[in-house]
Coordinates of C-alpha atoms and ligand atoms in Angstrom, one line a residue:
M1 CA -100.5 -55.0 93.8
E2 CA -101.9 -57.5 96.3
K3 CA -99.5 -60.5 96.9
A4 CA -100.8 -64.1 97.0
N5 CA -101.5 -65.3 100.5
I6 CA -98.4 -67.4 101.0
D7 CA -95.9 -68.0 103.9
W8 CA -92.9 -67.1 101.6
S9 CA -90.3 -68.2 104.2
S10 CA -91.7 -71.7 104.5
L11 CA -91.7 -72.5 100.8
S12 CA -89.5 -75.3 99.6
F13 CA -88.4 -76.3 96.1
A14 CA -91.7 -77.8 95.1
Y15 CA -94.3 -77.2 92.4
Q16 CA -97.3 -75.1 93.3
K17 CA -99.8 -74.3 90.6
T18 CA -99.9 -70.6 89.7
P19 CA -102.7 -68.9 87.7
M20 CA -101.1 -68.4 84.3
R21 CA -98.6 -70.1 81.9
Y22 CA -97.6 -69.5 78.3
V23 CA -98.1 -72.0 75.5
A24 CA -97.1 -72.0 71.8
E25 CA -97.5 -74.7 69.3
Y26 CA -95.3 -75.7 66.4
K27 CA -97.3 -77.0 63.4
N28 CA -96.9 -76.9 59.6
G29 CA -93.3 -75.9 59.9
A30 CA -93.7 -72.8 62.0
W31 CA -94.1 -71.7 65.6
G32 CA -97.6 -70.2 66.2
K33 CA -98.2 -67.0 68.2
G34 CA -98.2 -68.1 71.9
Q35 CA -100.7 -67.1 74.5
L36 CA -101.3 -67.2 78.2
T37 CA -103.6 -69.9 79.5
D38 CA -104.9 -71.0 82.9
N39 CA -104.9 -74.6 81.8
A40 CA -102.0 -76.4 83.6
T41 CA -102.8 -79.8 81.9
V42 CA -101.2 -81.1 78.7
Q43 CA -103.3 -83.5 76.6
L44 CA -101.3 -85.8 74.2
S45 CA -101.8 -88.6 71.8
E46 CA -100.5 -91.9 73.1
C47 CA -98.2 -91.8 70.1
A48 CA -96.7 -88.4 70.7
G49 CA -93.0 -88.3 70.1
I50 CA -92.1 -87.3 73.6
L51 CA -93.5 -90.5 75.0
H52 CA -91.4 -92.7 72.8
Y53 CA -88.2 -91.1 71.7
C54 CA -87.9 -88.5 74.4
Q55 CA -87.6 -85.3 72.4
E56 CA -87.8 -82.9 75.3
I57 CA -85.7 -80.0 76.5
F58 CA -86.1 -77.5 79.3
E59 CA -84.7 -74.4 81.0
G60 CA -84.7 -73.0 84.5
L61 CA -84.5 -69.4 85.6
K62 CA -85.8 -67.1 88.4
A63 CA -87.7 -63.9 88.8
Y64 CA -86.9 -61.7 91.9
T65 CA -88.2 -58.6 93.6
T66 CA -85.3 -56.2 93.9
K67 CA -84.7 -54.0 96.9
D68 CA -86.3 -51.0 95.2
G69 CA -89.5 -53.1 94.4
H70 CA -89.0 -54.0 90.8
I71 CA -89.6 -57.4 89.4
V72 CA -86.7 -58.7 87.4
T73 CA -85.3 -61.8 85.7
F74 CA -81.6 -62.7 85.5
R75 CA -80.0 -63.1 82.0
P76 CA -83.0 -64.7 80.4
D77 CA -81.4 -64.1 77.0
L78 CA -78.8 -66.8 77.9
N79 CA -81.6 -69.3 78.7
A80 CA -83.2 -68.5 75.3
E81 CA -79.9 -69.1 73.5
R82 CA -79.1 -72.3 75.4
M83 CA -82.6 -73.6 74.6
I84 CA -82.0 -72.9 70.9
N85 CA -78.7 -75.0 71.1
S86 CA -80.5 -77.8 72.9
A87 CA -83.3 -77.8 70.3
K88 CA -80.9 -78.1 67.4
R89 CA -79.1 -81.0 69.0
L90 CA -82.4 -83.0 69.4
E91 CA -83.7 -82.0 65.9
M92 CA -86.4 -79.9 67.4
P93 CA -87.5 -76.5 66.0
P94 CA -85.7 -73.7 67.9
L95 CA -88.0 -71.0 69.4
A96 CA -86.9 -67.5 68.5
K97 CA -85.1 -65.6 71.3
E98 CA -87.7 -62.8 71.1
Q99 CA -90.6 -65.2 71.6
F100 CA -88.8 -66.9 74.5
L101 CA -88.3 -63.5 76.2
E102 CA -91.9 -62.5 75.5
A103 CA -93.0 -65.7 77.2
V104 CA -90.9 -64.9 80.2
D105 CA -92.2 -61.4 80.5
E106 CA -95.8 -62.4 80.0
V107 CA -95.7 -65.2 82.5
V108 CA -94.0 -63.2 85.2
S109 CA -96.3 -60.2 84.7
A110 CA -99.4 -62.4 84.8
N111 CA -98.3 -64.0 88.0
A112 CA -96.8 -60.9 89.6
A113 CA -98.7 -61.6 92.8
W114 CA -96.7 -64.8 93.1
V115 CA -93.2 -63.2 92.9
P116 CA -92.0 -63.4 96.5
P117 CA -91.3 -60.0 98.1
Y118 CA -87.7 -58.7 98.6
G119 CA -86.0 -59.9 101.7
T120 CA -87.8 -63.3 102.0
G121 CA -85.0 -65.2 100.2
A122 CA -87.7 -66.8 98.1
S123 CA -88.1 -66.3 94.3
L124 CA -90.3 -67.3 91.4
Y125 CA -88.9 -70.2 89.5
L126 CA -89.6 -70.3 85.8
R127 CA -89.6 -73.5 83.9
P128 CA -89.7 -73.3 80.1
L129 CA -89.9 -76.6 78.3
M130 CA -90.4 -77.9 74.8
F131 CA -91.5 -81.4 73.8
A132 CA -92.7 -83.4 70.8
T133 CA -96.5 -83.6 70.5
G134 CA -96.5 -84.9 66.9
I135 CA -97.2 -88.6 66.2
V136 CA -94.2 -90.7 65.8
I137 CA -93.9 -94.5 65.7
G138 CA -90.9 -95.1 63.4
V139 CA -87.7 -93.4 64.7
K140 CA -87.6 -89.8 63.5
P141 CA -88.1 -86.3 64.7
A142 CA -91.7 -85.4 65.3
D143 CA -93.3 -82.6 63.1
E144 CA -95.3 -81.0 65.9
Y145 CA -94.1 -79.5 69.2
Q146 CA -95.3 -77.6 72.2
F147 CA -93.4 -74.9 74.1
R148 CA -94.7 -74.1 77.5
L149 CA -93.4 -71.8 80.2
F150 CA -94.9 -72.0 83.7
C151 CA -93.8 -70.7 87.1
T152 CA -93.9 -71.7 90.7
P153 CA -92.7 -69.8 93.8
V154 CA -89.8 -71.5 95.6
G155 CA -88.2 -70.9 98.9
P156 CA -84.6 -69.9 99.8
Y157 CA -82.4 -72.9 98.9
F158 CA -80.5 -72.7 102.2
K159 CA -82.7 -72.5 105.2
G160 CA -80.6 -71.3 108.1
G161 CA -77.3 -70.9 106.3
A162 CA -75.4 -72.9 103.6
K163 CA -74.0 -76.0 105.1
P164 CA -71.3 -77.7 103.1
I165 CA -72.4 -81.0 101.5
T166 CA -70.6 -84.3 101.0
I167 CA -70.6 -85.9 97.6
C168 CA -69.3 -89.1 96.2
V169 CA -67.5 -90.0 93.0
S170 CA -70.0 -91.9 90.9
D171 CA -69.4 -95.3 89.3
F172 CA -72.0 -94.3 86.7
D173 CA -71.3 -92.0 83.8
R174 CA -73.4 -88.9 83.0
A175 CA -72.6 -88.0 79.4
A176 CA -70.8 -89.7 76.6
P177 CA -68.0 -87.9 74.8
N178 CA -69.7 -86.1 71.8
G179 CA -73.0 -87.0 73.4
T180 CA -75.7 -84.7 74.9
G181 CA -74.1 -83.6 78.1
H182 CA -73.9 -80.0 77.0
I183 CA -77.6 -79.6 76.4
K184 CA -80.4 -79.2 78.8
A185 CA -82.5 -82.2 78.0
G186 CA -84.7 -84.4 80.2
L187 CA -82.9 -87.5 78.8
N188 CA -79.7 -86.5 80.6
Y189 CA -81.7 -86.6 83.9
A190 CA -83.6 -89.8 83.3
M191 CA -80.3 -91.8 83.2
S192 CA -78.9 -89.9 86.1
L193 CA -81.7 -90.7 88.5
H194 CA -80.4 -94.2 89.4
A195 CA -77.0 -92.7 90.2
Y196 CA -78.7 -90.0 92.3
V197 CA -80.8 -92.5 94.3
T198 CA -77.8 -94.7 94.8
A199 CA -75.7 -91.8 96.1
H200 CA -78.5 -90.9 98.5
E201 CA -78.9 -94.5 99.7
N202 CA -75.2 -94.4 100.5
G203 CA -75.6 -91.2 102.6
F204 CA -74.2 -88.7 100.0
D205 CA -75.9 -85.5 98.9
E206 CA -74.8 -85.6 95.3
N207 CA -72.6 -87.3 92.7
M208 CA -69.3 -86.2 91.2
F209 CA -69.4 -87.5 87.6
L210 CA -66.1 -88.1 85.8
D211 CA -65.3 -88.0 82.1
P212 CA -66.5 -91.3 80.7
A213 CA -63.6 -91.8 78.3
T214 CA -60.8 -91.9 80.9
R215 CA -62.6 -91.5 84.3
T216 CA -59.8 -89.3 85.4
F217 CA -61.2 -85.8 85.0
V218 CA -64.0 -84.0 86.9
E219 CA -67.2 -83.2 85.0
E220 CA -70.2 -82.0 87.0
T221 CA -72.8 -83.3 89.4
G222 CA -75.6 -83.7 86.8
G223 CA -77.5 -80.6 87.9
A224 CA -74.7 -78.2 88.8
N225 CA -71.2 -77.2 87.6
F226 CA -68.1 -77.3 89.8
L227 CA -66.1 -74.4 90.8
F228 CA -62.8 -74.8 92.7
V229 CA -60.7 -72.2 94.5
T230 CA -56.9 -72.7 95.1
K231 CA -55.1 -71.7 98.3
D232 CA -54.0 -68.6 96.4
K233 CA -57.6 -67.6 95.6
E234 CA -57.4 -68.6 92.0
V235 CA -60.8 -69.8 90.6
V236 CA -60.5 -73.0 88.6
I237 CA -63.4 -74.3 86.4
P238 CA -63.3 -77.8 85.0
K239 CA -63.2 -77.6 81.2
S240 CA -65.1 -80.3 79.2
N241 CA -67.4 -80.2 76.2
S242 CA -69.8 -82.6 77.9
V243 CA -70.6 -80.3 80.8
L244 CA -73.8 -78.2 80.7
P245 CA -72.8 -74.5 80.3
S246 CA -74.3 -73.2 83.5
I247 CA -75.4 -69.5 83.4
T248 CA -74.7 -69.2 87.1
R249 CA -71.1 -70.5 86.6
R250 CA -70.4 -68.3 83.6
S251 CA -71.7 -65.3 85.7
L252 CA -69.5 -66.2 88.6
V253 CA -66.5 -66.4 86.4
Y254 CA -67.2 -62.8 85.2
I255 CA -67.7 -61.7 88.8
A256 CA -64.5 -63.4 89.9
E257 CA -62.5 -61.6 87.2
H258 CA -64.2 -58.2 87.1
Y259 CA -65.6 -57.6 90.6
L260 CA -63.2 -59.6 92.8
K261 CA -60.2 -59.2 90.5
L262 CA -59.3 -62.9 90.9
K263 CA -57.5 -65.0 88.4
V264 CA -59.8 -67.6 86.7
T265 CA -58.6 -70.6 84.8
E266 CA -60.7 -73.0 82.8
R267 CA -58.9 -76.2 82.2
P268 CA -59.4 -80.0 82.6
V269 CA -59.3 -80.8 86.3
R270 CA -58.0 -84.2 87.4
L271 CA -59.8 -86.1 90.2
D272 CA -56.4 -86.8 91.8
E273 CA -55.6 -83.1 92.2
I274 CA -58.8 -81.8 93.8
G275 CA -57.4 -82.4 97.3
D276 CA -55.1 -79.5 96.6
F277 CA -58.0 -77.0 96.3
A278 CA -59.1 -75.0 99.3
E279 CA -62.7 -74.6 98.3
C280 CA -65.3 -76.3 96.2
G281 CA -68.8 -75.2 95.2
L282 CA -71.6 -76.4 92.9
C283 CA -73.1 -73.7 90.7
G284 CA -76.7 -73.5 89.4
T285 CA -79.8 -71.4 89.4
A286 CA -81.4 -73.3 92.3
A287 CA -78.7 -72.6 94.9
V288 CA -76.4 -70.1 93.2
I289 CA -73.5 -71.9 94.9
S290 CA -73.8 -74.9 97.1
P291 CA -70.5 -75.4 99.1
V292 CA -68.9 -78.8 99.0
G293 CA -67.0 -79.8 102.2
K294 CA -65.9 -83.3 101.2
V295 CA -65.7 -85.6 98.2
V296 CA -65.5 -89.3 98.9
D297 CA -63.8 -91.5 96.3
H298 CA -64.6 -95.1 97.1
G299 CA -63.8 -94.7 100.8
K300 CA -61.0 -92.2 100.4
E301 CA -62.0 -88.9 101.8
I302 CA -60.9 -85.7 100.2
A303 CA -61.7 -82.8 102.5
F304 CA -61.5 -79.1 101.5
K305 CA -59.8 -76.6 103.7
S306 CA -63.0 -74.6 104.0
G307 CA -64.4 -77.4 106.2
M308 CA -67.9 -78.7 107.0
E309 CA -69.3 -75.7 108.8
K310 CA -69.5 -72.8 106.3
M311 CA -68.8 -71.7 102.8
G312 CA -65.2 -71.0 101.8
E313 CA -64.2 -67.4 101.9
V314 CA -64.0 -66.8 98.1
T315 CA -67.1 -68.9 97.5
Q316 CA -69.0 -66.7 100.0
E317 CA -67.8 -63.5 98.2
L318 CA -68.8 -64.8 94.8
Y319 CA -72.2 -65.9 96.3
D320 CA -72.8 -62.5 98.0
T321 CA -71.9 -60.6 94.8
L322 CA -74.1 -62.6 92.5
V323 CA -77.1 -62.5 94.9
G324 CA -76.5 -58.7 95.3
I325 CA -76.6 -58.2 91.6
Q326 CA -79.8 -60.2 91.3
L327 CA -81.5 -58.3 94.1
G328 CA -80.4 -54.9 92.9
T329 CA -78.1 -54.1 95.8
I330 CA -74.9 -54.3 93.7
D331 CA -74.6 -52.7 90.2
A332 CA -75.1 -55.3 87.5
P333 CA -73.1 -55.6 84.3
E334 CA -74.9 -54.2 81.3
G335 CA -77.7 -56.5 80.1
W336 CA -77.7 -58.9 83.1
I337 CA -81.0 -57.7 84.6
R338 CA -84.3 -57.7 82.6
R339 CA -86.8 -55.5 84.4
I340 CA -90.4 -56.7 84.0
K341 CA -92.3 -54.4 86.3
Ligands
PLP1 C1 -79.3 -76.5 84.5 C2 -78.1 -77.3 84.8 C3 -77.0 -76.7 85.4 C4 -77.0 -75.3 86.0 O1 -77.2 -74.3 85.0 P1 -77.7 -72.8 85.4 O2 -77.9 -72.2 84.1 O3 -76.6 -72.2 86.2 O4 -78.9 -73.0 86.2 C5 -75.8 -77.4 85.5 N1 -75.8 -78.7 85.1 C6 -76.8 -79.3 84.4 C7 -76.7 -80.7 83.9 C8 -78.0 -78.6 84.3 O5 -79.0 -79.2 83.7

């Protein structure tokens, strides 16, 4: 197959229109059969539910070319399941797992020329989304929805090595207790943008959000989950029911336990104890793990032993193992890799 004429190594994380996307419509109480289309534009009534009461959910996953030349996706079944949970929480009609997976397969196959070749560090980012197209003026769930899945090639997250970042403890809260922090919805991002811009203006790369009820426990950054490593190489994951269940983080936990034979503990993590950890990373599809060198809590600097030059040792091993599994150089656990071509 002839690849698209792209300088794969110079790609960034930006949208680039690719030839085909999948669209399905929910009408009269049922999801219709979806289909591929070249139309990248959505046309909506001014009174569509999404525009007023924000019924929108999304997912993010990637397709890769493996070392032996296959095109694969990583655990798309978990994205399908998470999207079903997100839909239920926002009173939207869940899309069946089989249809979600069919959409993934069809879009990746139809845009195979846009899947970056092995060795470039680039990948094809897939963005499934669902939103209310039905007319709503009084507050209630809409009765019509669209599911759409499009893709765009993205570059390696770290150009020239993963440099640890500096983050700040945010004065804003991300997710209320018993709120929507655990679902992947646009609304969680809308209210985090001000915190994000404020952190950037103050010279920080990201925010550390705390639990809103007590502001003593670590939650997440708003786009990635935390992972800490103790001096004894124990992996510690902040436990909270308002954190988004990151598929990357859940996979890294499995790798830590089964590949690296490390102890993993999921428990509430207090802000005032993080200085005791040796390493800190942010887990998500975009970067796999982004190392954190320093957390600044209102002027007080909390530096991790791993420093500001490179990833911590355990973080690096976790990173290398997960990337190896995705690219087919390390044997994957059963069911993690879905081969498309
Ligand atoms: C998507 C997302 C993550 C990362 O999840 P992955 O499945 O690993 O990509 C973490 N936090 C939030 C709030 C997210 O929306």
